[in-house]
JSON list of C-alpha atoms and ligand atoms in Angstrom, two decimals:
[
{"chain": "K", "resi": 22, "resn": "MET", "atom": "CA", "xyz": [-9.26, 13.23, -0.92]},
{"chain": "K", "resi": 23, "resn": "ILE", "atom": "CA", "xyz": [-6.22, 12.53, -3.30]},
{"chain": "K", "resi": 24, "resn": "VAL", "atom": "CA", "xyz": [-5.66, 8.53, -4.39]},
{"chain": "K", "resi": 25, "resn": "ALA", "atom": "CA", "xyz": [-2.57, 9.44, -6.27]},
{"chain": "K", "resi": 26, "resn": "ILE", "atom": "CA", "xyz": [-1.36, 6.21, -8.70]},
{"chain": "K", "resi": 27, "resn": "ASP", "atom": "CA", "xyz": [1.95, 6.32, -9.91]},
{"chain": "K", "resi": 28, "resn": "GLY", "atom": "CA", "xyz": [3.98, 3.91, -11.98]},
{"chain": "K", "resi": 29, "resn": "PRO", "atom": "CA", "xyz": [5.68, 3.19, -15.46]},
{"chain": "K", "resi": 30, "resn": "ALA", "atom": "CA", "xyz": [4.46, 2.90, -18.45]},
{"chain": "K", "resi": 31, "resn": "GLY", "atom": "CA", "xyz": [1.98, 0.09, -19.18]},
{"chain": "K", "resi": 32, "resn": "SER", "atom": "CA", "xyz": [2.08, -0.85, -15.74]},
{"chain": "K", "resi": 33, "resn": "GLY", "atom": "CA", "xyz": [-2.03, -0.33, -15.99]},
{"chain": "K", "resi": 34, "resn": "LYS", "atom": "CA", "xyz": [-2.09, 2.95, -14.57]},
{"chain": "K", "resi": 35, "resn": "THR", "atom": "CA", "xyz": [-4.58, 4.63, -16.79]},
{"chain": "K", "resi": 36, "resn": "THR", "atom": "CA", "xyz": [-7.26, 1.20, -16.45]},
{"chain": "K", "resi": 37, "resn": "ILE", "atom": "CA", "xyz": [-7.09, 0.67, -12.71]},
{"chain": "K", "resi": 38, "resn": "ALA", "atom": "CA", "xyz": [-7.29, 4.55, -12.05]},
{"chain": "K", "resi": 39, "resn": "LYS", "atom": "CA", "xyz": [-10.20, 5.00, -14.05]},
{"chain": "K", "resi": 40, "resn": "LEU", "atom": "CA", "xyz": [-11.79, 2.06, -12.64]},
{"chain": "K", "resi": 41, "resn": "VAL", "atom": "CA", "xyz": [-11.21, 2.89, -8.71]},
{"chain": "K", "resi": 42, "resn": "ALA", "atom": "CA", "xyz": [-12.77, 6.35, -9.85]},
{"chain": "K", "resi": 43, "resn": "LYS", "atom": "CA", "xyz": [-15.70, 4.97, -10.84]},
{"chain": "K", "resi": 44, "resn": "ARG", "atom": "CA", "xyz": [-15.90, 2.65, -7.80]},
{"chain": "K", "resi": 45, "resn": "LEU", "atom": "CA", "xyz": [-15.40, 5.38, -5.15]},
{"chain": "K", "resi": 46, "resn": "GLY", "atom": "CA", "xyz": [-17.37, 8.29, -7.34]},
{"chain": "K", "resi": 47, "resn": "PHE", "atom": "CA", "xyz": [-13.99, 10.51, -7.41]},
{"chain": "K", "resi": 48, "resn": "PHE", "atom": "CA", "xyz": [-12.96, 12.44, -10.11]},
{"chain": "K", "resi": 49, "resn": "TYR", "atom": "CA", "xyz": [-10.44, 10.93, -12.40]},
{"chain": "K", "resi": 50, "resn": "LEU", "atom": "CA", "xyz": [-7.26, 13.00, -13.73]},
{"chain": "K", "resi": 51, "resn": "ASP", "atom": "CA", "xyz": [-4.79, 11.59, -16.21]},
{"chain": "K", "resi": 52, "resn": "THR", "atom": "CA", "xyz": [-1.69, 13.56, -16.18]},
{"chain": "K", "resi": 53, "resn": "GLY", "atom": "CA", "xyz": [0.33, 11.91, -18.42]},
{"chain": "K", "resi": 54, "resn": "ALA", "atom": "CA", "xyz": [-2.84, 12.97, -21.43]},
{"chain": "K", "resi": 55, "resn": "ILE", "atom": "CA", "xyz": [-1.76, 16.12, -20.45]},
{"chain": "K", "resi": 56, "resn": "TYR", "atom": "CA", "xyz": [2.05, 15.97, -21.53]},
{"chain": "K", "resi": 57, "resn": "ARG", "atom": "CA", "xyz": [0.77, 13.91, -24.43]},
{"chain": "K", "resi": 58, "resn": "ALA", "atom": "CA", "xyz": [-1.31, 16.86, -25.58]},
{"chain": "K", "resi": 59, "resn": "PHE", "atom": "CA", "xyz": [1.53, 19.25, -25.52]},
{"chain": "K", "resi": 60, "resn": "THR", "atom": "CA", "xyz": [3.70, 17.35, -26.91]},
{"chain": "K", "resi": 61, "resn": "LEU", "atom": "CA", "xyz": [0.96, 16.51, -29.96]},
{"chain": "K", "resi": 62, "resn": "LYS", "atom": "CA", "xyz": [0.90, 20.03, -30.61]},
{"chain": "K", "resi": 63, "resn": "LEU", "atom": "CA", "xyz": [4.85, 20.57, -30.29]},
{"chain": "K", "resi": 64, "resn": "ILE", "atom": "CA", "xyz": [4.73, 17.67, -32.99]},
{"chain": "K", "resi": 65, "resn": "ARG", "atom": "CA", "xyz": [2.43, 19.83, -35.28]},
{"chain": "K", "resi": 66, "resn": "LEU", "atom": "CA", "xyz": [4.72, 22.78, -35.09]},
{"chain": "K", "resi": 67, "resn": "GLY", "atom": "CA", "xyz": [7.75, 21.02, -36.40]},
{"chain": "K", "resi": 68, "resn": "PHE", "atom": "CA", "xyz": [8.74, 19.57, -32.74]},
{"chain": "K", "resi": 69, "resn": "PRO", "atom": "CA", "xyz": [11.03, 22.65, -31.99]},
{"chain": "K", "resi": 70, "resn": "ILE", "atom": "CA", "xyz": [12.98, 20.34, -28.92]},
{"chain": "K", "resi": 71, "resn": "ASP", "atom": "CA", "xyz": [15.80, 22.57, -28.58]},
{"chain": "K", "resi": 72, "resn": "ASP", "atom": "CA", "xyz": [14.11, 25.64, -28.60]},
{"chain": "K", "resi": 73, "resn": "LEU", "atom": "CA", "xyz": [13.07, 25.98, -25.06]},
{"chain": "K", "resi": 74, "resn": "LYS", "atom": "CA", "xyz": [12.20, 29.67, -25.29]},
{"chain": "K", "resi": 75, "resn": "LYS", "atom": "CA", "xyz": [9.83, 28.81, -28.45]},
{"chain": "K", "resi": 76, "resn": "ILE", "atom": "CA", "xyz": [8.30, 25.97, -26.28]},
{"chain": "K", "resi": 77, "resn": "CYS", "atom": "CA", "xyz": [7.43, 28.14, -23.20]},
{"chain": "K", "resi": 78, "resn": "ASP", "atom": "CA", "xyz": [5.60, 30.84, -25.45]},
{"chain": "K", "resi": 79, "resn": "ILE", "atom": "CA", "xyz": [3.25, 28.16, -27.31]},
{"chain": "K", "resi": 80, "resn": "LEU", "atom": "CA", "xyz": [2.72, 26.35, -23.97]},
{"chain": "K", "resi": 81, "resn": "ASP", "atom": "CA", "xyz": [1.62, 29.57, -23.10]},
{"chain": "K", "resi": 82, "resn": "SER", "atom": "CA", "xyz": [-0.82, 29.97, -26.19]},
{"chain": "K", "resi": 83, "resn": "THR", "atom": "CA", "xyz": [-2.17, 26.68, -25.26]},
{"chain": "K", "resi": 84, "resn": "SER", "atom": "CA", "xyz": [-5.15, 25.55, -23.75]},
{"chain": "K", "resi": 85, "resn": "ILE", "atom": "CA", "xyz": [-5.89, 22.36, -22.51]},
{"chain": "K", "resi": 86, "resn": "ASP", "atom": "CA", "xyz": [-9.58, 21.47, -21.00]},
{"chain": "K", "resi": 87, "resn": "ILE", "atom": "CA", "xyz": [-10.59, 18.04, -19.66]},
{"chain": "K", "resi": 88, "resn": "ARG", "atom": "CA", "xyz": [-14.62, 17.90, -19.92]},
{"chain": "K", "resi": 89, "resn": "ASP", "atom": "CA", "xyz": [-16.53, 14.68, -19.58]},
{"chain": "K", "resi": 90, "resn": "GLY", "atom": "CA", "xyz": [-13.61, 12.45, -19.67]},
{"chain": "K", "resi": 91, "resn": "ARG", "atom": "CA", "xyz": [-12.61, 13.80, -23.13]},
{"chain": "K", "resi": 92, "resn": "LEU", "atom": "CA", "xyz": [-9.19, 16.07, -23.31]},
{"chain": "K", "resi": 93, "resn": "PHE", "atom": "CA", "xyz": [-9.25, 18.95, -25.72]},
{"chain": "K", "resi": 94, "resn": "LEU", "atom": "CA", "xyz": [-6.59, 21.09, -27.26]},
{"chain": "K", "resi": 95, "resn": "ASP", "atom": "CA", "xyz": [-7.34, 24.56, -28.25]},
{"chain": "K", "resi": 96, "resn": "GLY", "atom": "CA", "xyz": [-10.98, 23.41, -28.53]},
{"chain": "K", "resi": 97, "resn": "GLU", "atom": "CA", "xyz": [-9.95, 20.35, -30.44]},
{"chain": "K", "resi": 98, "resn": "ASP", "atom": "CA", "xyz": [-10.96, 16.94, -29.31]},
{"chain": "K", "resi": 99, "resn": "VAL", "atom": "CA", "xyz": [-7.83, 15.03, -28.94]},
{"chain": "K", "resi": 100, "resn": "THR", "atom": "CA", "xyz": [-8.57, 12.14, -26.91]},
{"chain": "K", "resi": 101, "resn": "GLU", "atom": "CA", "xyz": [-7.37, 9.34, -29.38]},
{"chain": "K", "resi": 102, "resn": "LEU", "atom": "CA", "xyz": [-4.84, 11.21, -31.23]},
{"chain": "K", "resi": 103, "resn": "ILE", "atom": "CA", "xyz": [-2.71, 11.42, -27.80]},
{"chain": "K", "resi": 104, "resn": "ARG", "atom": "CA", "xyz": [-2.60, 8.00, -27.63]},
{"chain": "K", "resi": 105, "resn": "ASP", "atom": "CA", "xyz": [-0.76, 8.01, -31.40]},
{"chain": "K", "resi": 106, "resn": "PRO", "atom": "CA", "xyz": [2.73, 5.93, -31.44]},
{"chain": "K", "resi": 107, "resn": "GLU", "atom": "CA", "xyz": [4.46, 9.07, -32.88]},
{"chain": "K", "resi": 108, "resn": "VAL", "atom": "CA", "xyz": [3.16, 10.79, -29.29]},
{"chain": "K", "resi": 109, "resn": "ASP", "atom": "CA", "xyz": [4.40, 7.62, -27.09]},
{"chain": "K", "resi": 110, "resn": "LYS", "atom": "CA", "xyz": [7.67, 8.09, -28.97]},
{"chain": "K", "resi": 111, "resn": "ARG", "atom": "CA", "xyz": [8.40, 11.99, -27.88]},
{"chain": "K", "resi": 112, "resn": "VAL", "atom": "CA", "xyz": [6.54, 12.48, -25.07]},
{"chain": "K", "resi": 113, "resn": "SER", "atom": "CA", "xyz": [9.30, 11.83, -22.56]},
{"chain": "K", "resi": 114, "resn": "LEU", "atom": "CA", "xyz": [11.59, 14.00, -23.93]},
{"chain": "K", "resi": 115, "resn": "VAL", "atom": "CA", "xyz": [8.62, 16.87, -23.39]},
{"chain": "K", "resi": 116, "resn": "ALA", "atom": "CA", "xyz": [8.18, 15.79, -20.25]},
{"chain": "K", "resi": 117, "resn": "LYS", "atom": "CA", "xyz": [11.68, 16.09, -18.84]},
{"chain": "K", "resi": 118, "resn": "ILE", "atom": "CA", "xyz": [12.16, 19.68, -19.86]},
{"chain": "K", "resi": 119, "resn": "ALA", "atom": "CA", "xyz": [11.75, 21.50, -16.47]},
{"chain": "K", "resi": 120, "resn": "LYS", "atom": "CA", "xyz": [10.05, 24.67, -17.79]},
{"chain": "K", "resi": 121, "resn": "VAL", "atom": "CA", "xyz": [7.20, 22.38, -19.14]},
{"chain": "K", "resi": 122, "resn": "ARG", "atom": "CA", "xyz": [6.70, 20.71, -15.65]},
{"chain": "K", "resi": 123, "resn": "GLU", "atom": "CA", "xyz": [6.70, 23.91, -13.62]},
{"chain": "K", "resi": 124, "resn": "ARG", "atom": "CA", "xyz": [3.92, 25.42, -15.44]},
{"chain": "K", "resi": 125, "resn": "LEU", "atom": "CA", "xyz": [1.40, 22.48, -15.56]},
{"chain": "K", "resi": 126, "resn": "LEU", "atom": "CA", "xyz": [2.03, 21.60, -11.72]},
{"chain": "K", "resi": 127, "resn": "PRO", "atom": "CA", "xyz": [-0.36, 24.53, -11.02]},
{"chain": "K", "resi": 128, "resn": "PHE", "atom": "CA", "xyz": [-2.44, 23.52, -13.57]},
{"chain": "K", "resi": 129, "resn": "GLN", "atom": "CA", "xyz": [-3.05, 19.96, -12.26]},
{"chain": "K", "resi": 130, "resn": "ARG", "atom": "CA", "xyz": [-3.73, 20.75, -8.90]},
{"chain": "K", "resi": 131, "resn": "ARG", "atom": "CA", "xyz": [-6.10, 23.55, -9.75]},
{"chain": "K", "resi": 132, "resn": "LEU", "atom": "CA", "xyz": [-8.00, 20.61, -12.23]},
{"chain": "K", "resi": 133, "resn": "VAL", "atom": "CA", "xyz": [-8.66, 18.70, -8.94]},
{"chain": "K", "resi": 134, "resn": "SER", "atom": "CA", "xyz": [-9.05, 21.58, -6.53]},
{"chain": "K", "resi": 135, "resn": "GLY", "atom": "CA", "xyz": [-11.65, 21.01, -3.93]},
{"chain": "K", "resi": 136, "resn": "LYS", "atom": "CA", "xyz": [-12.62, 17.60, -5.68]},
{"chain": "K", "resi": 137, "resn": "ASN", "atom": "CA", "xyz": [-12.16, 13.77, -4.36]},
{"chain": "K", "resi": 138, "resn": "ALA", "atom": "CA", "xyz": [-9.92, 12.62, -7.06]},
{"chain": "K", "resi": 139, "resn": "VAL", "atom": "CA", "xyz": [-8.07, 9.63, -8.01]},
{"chain": "K", "resi": 140, "resn": "VAL", "atom": "CA", "xyz": [-5.28, 10.98, -9.46]},
{"chain": "K", "resi": 141, "resn": "GLU", "atom": "CA", "xyz": [-2.69, 9.37, -12.14]},
{"chain": "K", "resi": 142, "resn": "GLY", "atom": "CA", "xyz": [0.86, 9.64, -13.73]},
{"chain": "K", "resi": 143, "resn": "ARG", "atom": "CA", "xyz": [4.57, 9.50, -12.99]},
{"chain": "K", "resi": 144, "resn": "ASP", "atom": "CA", "xyz": [5.13, 12.07, -9.64]},
{"chain": "K", "resi": 145, "resn": "MET", "atom": "CA", "xyz": [1.54, 12.46, -8.36]},
{"chain": "K", "resi": 146, "resn": "GLY", "atom": "CA", "xyz": [2.63, 11.19, -4.41]},
{"chain": "K", "resi": 147, "resn": "THR", "atom": "CA", "xyz": [6.08, 12.91, -4.63]},
{"chain": "K", "resi": 148, "resn": "VAL", "atom": "CA", "xyz": [5.72, 16.30, -6.54]},
{"chain": "K", "resi": 149, "resn": "VAL", "atom": "CA", "xyz": [2.13, 17.10, -7.34]},
{"chain": "K", "resi": 150, "resn": "PHE", "atom": "CA", "xyz": [0.15, 16.06, -4.60]},
{"chain": "K", "resi": 151, "resn": "PRO", "atom": "CA", "xyz": [2.72, 15.10, -1.86]},
{"chain": "K", "resi": 152, "resn": "LYS", "atom": "CA", "xyz": [0.08, 15.03, 0.75]},
{"chain": "K", "resi": 153, "resn": "ALA", "atom": "CA", "xyz": [-2.25, 12.53, -1.36]},
{"chain": "K", "resi": 154, "resn": "GLU", "atom": "CA", "xyz": [-3.88, 10.41, 1.60]},
{"chain": "K", "resi": 155, "resn": "VAL", "atom": "CA", "xyz": [-3.49, 7.29, -0.42]},
{"chain": "K", "resi": 156, "resn": "LYS", "atom": "CA", "xyz": [-0.42, 6.42, -2.74]},
{"chain": "K", "resi": 157, "resn": "VAL", "atom": "CA", "xyz": [-0.10, 3.48, -4.69]},
{"chain": "K", "resi": 158, "resn": "PHE", "atom": "CA", "xyz": [2.70, 2.43, -7.05]},
{"chain": "K", "resi": 159, "resn": "LEU", "atom": "CA", "xyz": [1.92, 0.26, -9.73]},
{"chain": "K", "resi": 160, "resn": "THR", "atom": "CA", "xyz": [4.21, -2.05, -11.60]},
{"chain": "K", "resi": 161, "resn": "ALA", "atom": "CA", "xyz": [4.70, -5.06, -13.63]},
{"chain": "K", "resi": 162, "resn": "SER", "atom": "CA", "xyz": [7.62, -6.95, -15.71]},
{"chain": "K", "resi": 163, "resn": "LEU", "atom": "CA", "xyz": [9.11, -5.20, -18.59]},
{"chain": "K", "resi": 164, "resn": "GLU", "atom": "CA", "xyz": [7.77, -8.01, -20.72]},
{"chain": "K", "resi": 165, "resn": "GLU", "atom": "CA", "xyz": [4.22, -8.11, -19.23]},
{"chain": "K", "resi": 166, "resn": "ARG", "atom": "CA", "xyz": [3.85, -4.20, -19.56]},
{"chain": "K", "resi": 167, "resn": "ALA", "atom": "CA", "xyz": [5.05, -4.43, -23.31]},
{"chain": "K", "resi": 168, "resn": "ARG", "atom": "CA", "xyz": [2.81, -7.15, -24.38]},
{"chain": "K", "resi": 169, "resn": "ARG", "atom": "CA", "xyz": [-0.50, -5.16, -22.58]},
{"chain": "K", "resi": 170, "resn": "ARG", "atom": "CA", "xyz": [0.49, -1.96, -24.80]},
{"chain": "K", "resi": 171, "resn": "HIS", "atom": "CA", "xyz": [0.97, -4.03, -27.99]},
{"chain": "K", "resi": 172, "resn": "LYS", "atom": "CA", "xyz": [-2.34, -5.57, -27.74]},
{"chain": "K", "resi": 173, "resn": "GLU", "atom": "CA", "xyz": [-3.56, -2.49, -27.02]},
{"chain": "K", "resi": 174, "resn": "LEU", "atom": "CA", "xyz": [-2.12, -0.89, -30.05]},
{"chain": "K", "resi": 175, "resn": "ILE", "atom": "CA", "xyz": [-2.99, -3.89, -32.27]},
{"chain": "K", "resi": 176, "resn": "GLN", "atom": "CA", "xyz": [-6.55, -3.40, -31.21]},
{"chain": "K", "resi": 177, "resn": "ARG", "atom": "CA", "xyz": [-6.58, 0.40, -32.22]},
{"chain": "K", "resi": 178, "resn": "GLY", "atom": "CA", "xyz": [-5.17, -0.87, -35.88]},
{"chain": "K", "resi": 179, "resn": "LYS", "atom": "CA", "xyz": [-1.02, 0.08, -35.17]},
{"chain": "K", "resi": 180, "resn": "ASN", "atom": "CA", "xyz": [0.89, -2.10, -36.72]},
{"chain": "K", "resi": 181, "resn": "LEU", "atom": "CA", "xyz": [3.73, -2.13, -34.55]},
{"chain": "K", "resi": 182, "resn": "SER", "atom": "CA", "xyz": [6.06, -5.25, -33.77]},
{"chain": "K", "resi": 183, "resn": "PHE", "atom": "CA", "xyz": [6.27, -6.30, -29.84]},
{"chain": "K", "resi": 184, "resn": "ASP", "atom": "CA", "xyz": [10.19, -5.93, -30.09]},
{"chain": "K", "resi": 185, "resn": "GLU", "atom": "CA", "xyz": [9.24, -1.92, -31.40]},
{"chain": "K", "resi": 186, "resn": "VAL", "atom": "CA", "xyz": [6.88, -1.34, -28.49]},
{"chain": "K", "resi": 187, "resn": "LEU", "atom": "CA", "xyz": [9.01, -3.16, -25.72]},
{"chain": "K", "resi": 188, "resn": "GLU", "atom": "CA", "xyz": [11.99, -1.24, -26.89]},
{"chain": "K", "resi": 189, "resn": "ASP", "atom": "CA", "xyz": [9.92, 1.96, -27.18]},
{"chain": "K", "resi": 190, "resn": "LEU", "atom": "CA", "xyz": [8.79, 1.48, -23.49]},
{"chain": "K", "resi": 191, "resn": "GLN", "atom": "CA", "xyz": [12.25, 0.70, -22.22]},
{"chain": "K", "resi": 192, "resn": "LYS", "atom": "CA", "xyz": [13.40, 3.93, -23.60]},
{"chain": "K", "resi": 193, "resn": "ARG", "atom": "CA", "xyz": [10.44, 5.82, -21.94]},
{"chain": "K", "resi": 194, "resn": "ASP", "atom": "CA", "xyz": [11.31, 3.87, -18.86]},
{"chain": "K", "resi": 195, "resn": "GLU", "atom": "CA", "xyz": [14.97, 5.29, -18.51]},
{"chain": "K", "resi": 196, "resn": "ILE", "atom": "CA", "xyz": [14.25, 8.89, -19.82]},
{"chain": "K", "resi": 197, "resn": "ASP", "atom": "CA", "xyz": [11.23, 8.94, -17.21]},
{"chain": "K", "resi": 198, "resn": "SER", "atom": "CA", "xyz": [13.29, 7.60, -14.25]},
{"chain": "K", "resi": 199, "resn": "ASN", "atom": "CA", "xyz": [16.14, 9.47, -14.75]},
{"chain": "K", "resi": 200, "resn": "ARG", "atom": "CA", "xyz": [15.08, 12.98, -15.53]},
{"chain": "K", "resi": 201, "resn": "GLU", "atom": "CA", "xyz": [16.37, 15.53, -13.39]},
{"chain": "K", "resi": 202, "resn": "VAL", "atom": "CA", "xyz": [12.92, 16.95, -12.45]},
{"chain": "K", "resi": 203, "resn": "ALA", "atom": "CA", "xyz": [10.34, 14.89, -10.80]},
{"chain": "K", "resi": 204, "resn": "PRO", "atom": "CA", "xyz": [11.56, 11.62, -12.11]},
{"chain": "K", "resi": 205, "resn": "LEU", "atom": "CA", "xyz": [9.45, 8.36, -12.05]},
{"chain": "K", "resi": 206, "resn": "LYS", "atom": "CA", "xyz": [10.13, 7.25, -8.56]},
{"chain": "K", "resi": 207, "resn": "ILE", "atom": "CA", "xyz": [8.49, 5.55, -5.89]},
{"chain": "K", "resi": 208, "resn": "ALA", "atom": "CA", "xyz": [7.01, 7.76, -2.73]},
{"chain": "K", "resi": 209, "resn": "SER", "atom": "CA", "xyz": [8.51, 6.80, 0.55]},
{"chain": "K", "resi": 210, "resn": "ASP", "atom": "CA", "xyz": [4.68, 6.05, 1.63]},
{"chain": "K", "resi": 211, "resn": "ALA", "atom": "CA", "xyz": [3.64, 4.52, -1.20]},
{"chain": "K", "resi": 212, "resn": "ILE", "atom": "CA", "xyz": [1.92, 0.91, -1.59]},
{"chain": "K", "resi": 213, "resn": "ILE", "atom": "CA", "xyz": [3.73, -1.04, -4.22]},
{"chain": "K", "resi": 214, "resn": "ILE", "atom": "CA", "xyz": [1.52, -3.42, -6.16]},
{"chain": "K", "resi": 215, "resn": "ASP", "atom": "CA", "xyz": [3.29, -5.76, -8.62]},
{"chain": "K", "resi": 216, "resn": "THR", "atom": "CA", "xyz": [0.43, -6.12, -11.53]},
{"chain": "K", "resi": 217, "resn": "THR", "atom": "CA", "xyz": [2.24, -9.03, -13.50]},
{"chain": "K", "resi": 218, "resn": "GLY", "atom": "CA", "xyz": [-0.12, -11.91, -13.86]},
{"chain": "K", "resi": 219, "resn": "LYS", "atom": "CA", "xyz": [-3.00, -10.29, -11.75]},
{"chain": "K", "resi": 220, "resn": "THR", "atom": "CA", "xyz": [-6.38, -9.50, -13.21]},
{"chain": "K", "resi": 221, "resn": "ILE", "atom": "CA", "xyz": [-7.66, -5.70, -13.64]},
{"chain": "K", "resi": 222, "resn": "ASP", "atom": "CA", "xyz": [-10.42, -7.01, -11.27]},
{"chain": "K", "resi": 223, "resn": "GLU", "atom": "CA", "xyz": [-7.85, -8.02, -8.94]},
{"chain": "K", "resi": 224, "resn": "VAL", "atom": "CA", "xyz": [-6.36, -4.86, -8.84]},
{"chain": "K", "resi": 225, "resn": "VAL", "atom": "CA", "xyz": [-9.02, -2.40, -8.85]},
{"chain": "K", "resi": 226, "resn": "GLU", "atom": "CA", "xyz": [-10.55, -4.40, -5.66]},
{"chain": "K", "resi": 227, "resn": "GLU", "atom": "CA", "xyz": [-6.87, -4.10, -4.01]},
{"chain": "K", "resi": 228, "resn": "VAL", "atom": "CA", "xyz": [-6.39, -0.36, -4.77]},
{"chain": "K", "resi": 229, "resn": "VAL", "atom": "CA", "xyz": [-10.19, 0.20, -3.65]},
{"chain": "K", "resi": 230, "resn": "SER", "atom": "CA", "xyz": [-9.89, -1.69, -0.12]},
{"chain": "K", "resi": 231, "resn": "ILE", "atom": "CA", "xyz": [-6.51, 0.32, 0.48]},
{"chain": "K", "resi": 232, "resn": "VAL", "atom": "CA", "xyz": [-8.56, 3.75, 0.12]},
{"chain": "K", "resi": 233, "resn": "LEU", "atom": "CA", "xyz": [-11.53, 1.74, 2.27]},
{"chain": "K", "resi": 234, "resn": "GLN", "atom": "CA", "xyz": [-9.25, 0.55, 4.93]},
{"chain": "K", "resi": 235, "resn": "ARG", "atom": "CA", "xyz": [-7.68, 3.67, 5.18]},
{"chain": "K", "resi": 236, "resn": "TYR", "atom": "CA", "xyz": [-10.88, 5.47, 5.76]},
{"chain": "K", "resi": 237, "resn": "LYS", "atom": "CA", "xyz": [-12.95, 3.51, 7.77]},
{"chain": "K", "resi": 238, "resn": "GLY", "atom": "CA", "xyz": [-15.91, 4.57, 9.69]},
{"chain": "K", "resi": 239, "resn": "ASP", "atom": "CA", "xyz": [-15.75, 7.70, 7.02]},
{"chain": "K", "resi": 240, "resn": "SER", "atom": "CA", "xyz": [-18.34, 8.24, 4.21]},
{"chain": "K", "resi": 241, "resn": "ILE", "atom": "CA", "xyz": [-16.31, 8.67, 0.83]},
{"chain": "K", "resi": 242, "resn": "LEU", "atom": "CA", "xyz": [-18.62, 6.71, -1.46]},
{"chain": "K", "resi": 243, "resn": "SER", "atom": "CA", "xyz": [-20.82, 8.47, -3.25]},
{"chain": "K", "resi": 244, "resn": "THR", "atom": "CA", "xyz": [-23.38, 5.66, -3.67]},
{"chain": "B", "resi": 15, "resn": "LIG", "atom": "O1", "xyz": [1.13, 7.71, -18.53]},
{"chain": "B", "resi": 15, "resn": "LIG", "atom": "P1", "xyz": [1.23, 8.48, -19.59]},
{"chain": "B", "resi": 15, "resn": "LIG", "atom": "O2", "xyz": [2.23, 6.96, -20.71]},
{"chain": "B", "resi": 15, "resn": "LIG", "atom": "O3", "xyz": [0.17, 8.42, -20.75]},
{"chain": "B", "resi": 15, "resn": "LIG", "atom": "O4", "xyz": [2.51, 9.01, -19.85]},
{"chain": "B", "resi": 15, "resn": "LIG", "atom": "C1", "xyz": [3.04, 9.34, -20.95]},
{"chain": "B", "resi": 15, "resn": "LIG", "atom": "C2", "xyz": [4.64, 10.56, -20.64]},
{"chain": "B", "resi": 15, "resn": "LIG", "atom": "O5", "xyz": [4.19, 11.61, -19.68]},
{"chain": "B", "resi": 15, "resn": "LIG", "atom": "C3", "xyz": [5.41, 9.47, -19.82]},
{"chain": "B", "resi": 15, "resn": "LIG", "atom": "O6", "xyz": [6.04, 8.74, -20.52]},
{"chain": "B", "resi": 15, "resn": "LIG", "atom": "C4", "xyz": [5.97, 10.30, -19.09]},
{"chain": "B", "resi": 15, "resn": "LIG", "atom": "C5", "xyz": [5.26, 11.68, -18.72]},
{"chain": "B", "resi": 15, "resn": "LIG", "atom": "N1", "xyz": [4.61, 12.21, -17.36]},
{"chain": "B", "resi": 15, "resn": "LIG", "atom": "C6", "xyz": [5.46, 12.38, -16.41]},
{"chain": "B", "resi": 15, "resn": "LIG", "atom": "O7", "xyz": [6.34, 12.73, -16.88]},
{"chain": "B", "resi": 15, "resn": "LIG", "atom": "N2", "xyz": [4.91, 12.88, -15.45]},
{"chain": "B", "resi": 15, "resn": "LIG", "atom": "C7", "xyz": [2.91, 12.84, -15.25]},
{"chain": "B", "resi": 15, "resn": "LIG", "atom": "N3", "xyz": [2.90, 12.67, -14.02]},
{"chain": "B", "resi": 15, "resn": "LIG", "atom": "C8", "xyz": [2.83, 11.80, -16.48]},
{"chain": "B", "resi": 15, "resn": "LIG", "atom": "C9", "xyz": [3.23, 11.37, -17.46]}
]
């Protein structure tokens, strides 16, 4: 069973998806982390964003692995490094490249094959898992999303102004929503949850109850 959670940057996807997966005893997959890891690798190699052949060659020789909630890029644990503001700034430029998406698509499906999973990203319900049993689209106002992201960055010791964070989110939204391949959009059968002004617990409860309602009677809980 797949629970697909999509939404824009800062909508609370990662926090919510992780907690929902924990509650249900499901495997959790953050697909943004995969795009972030590859972006980090490109940054380290001089960010050859206009050289498609080079990008594909690099991708072919890259290994991305997820073990115990940690993400490994060519064997190195980059779980924290992929959240750097430099990666934030550039990841959308990498994620809009059709060839990159094409190559990462089967990889994402393989990672959850045969598992009950909560998957989060931008195109989970529309492209990667169009048959997901539950589809949720999380959203929140731009200001609220920027406020959350700013707080998170400050907590991690990154000294960015609120306006910088807001501007960066706006840019990412624009690129993610307007790209030709698999843009951020709401699947026709997704349930929309606006998380503005809601607590994390409230949203987790809402998503878990959607899953349980859909599967009333079926034993999907691991505990
Ligand atoms: O969810 P996130 O902020 O970690 O995602 C980082 C970027 O990756 C985001 O700006 C768009 C891209 N992304 C994507 O294009 N498709 C996905 N399924 C997940 C993320």
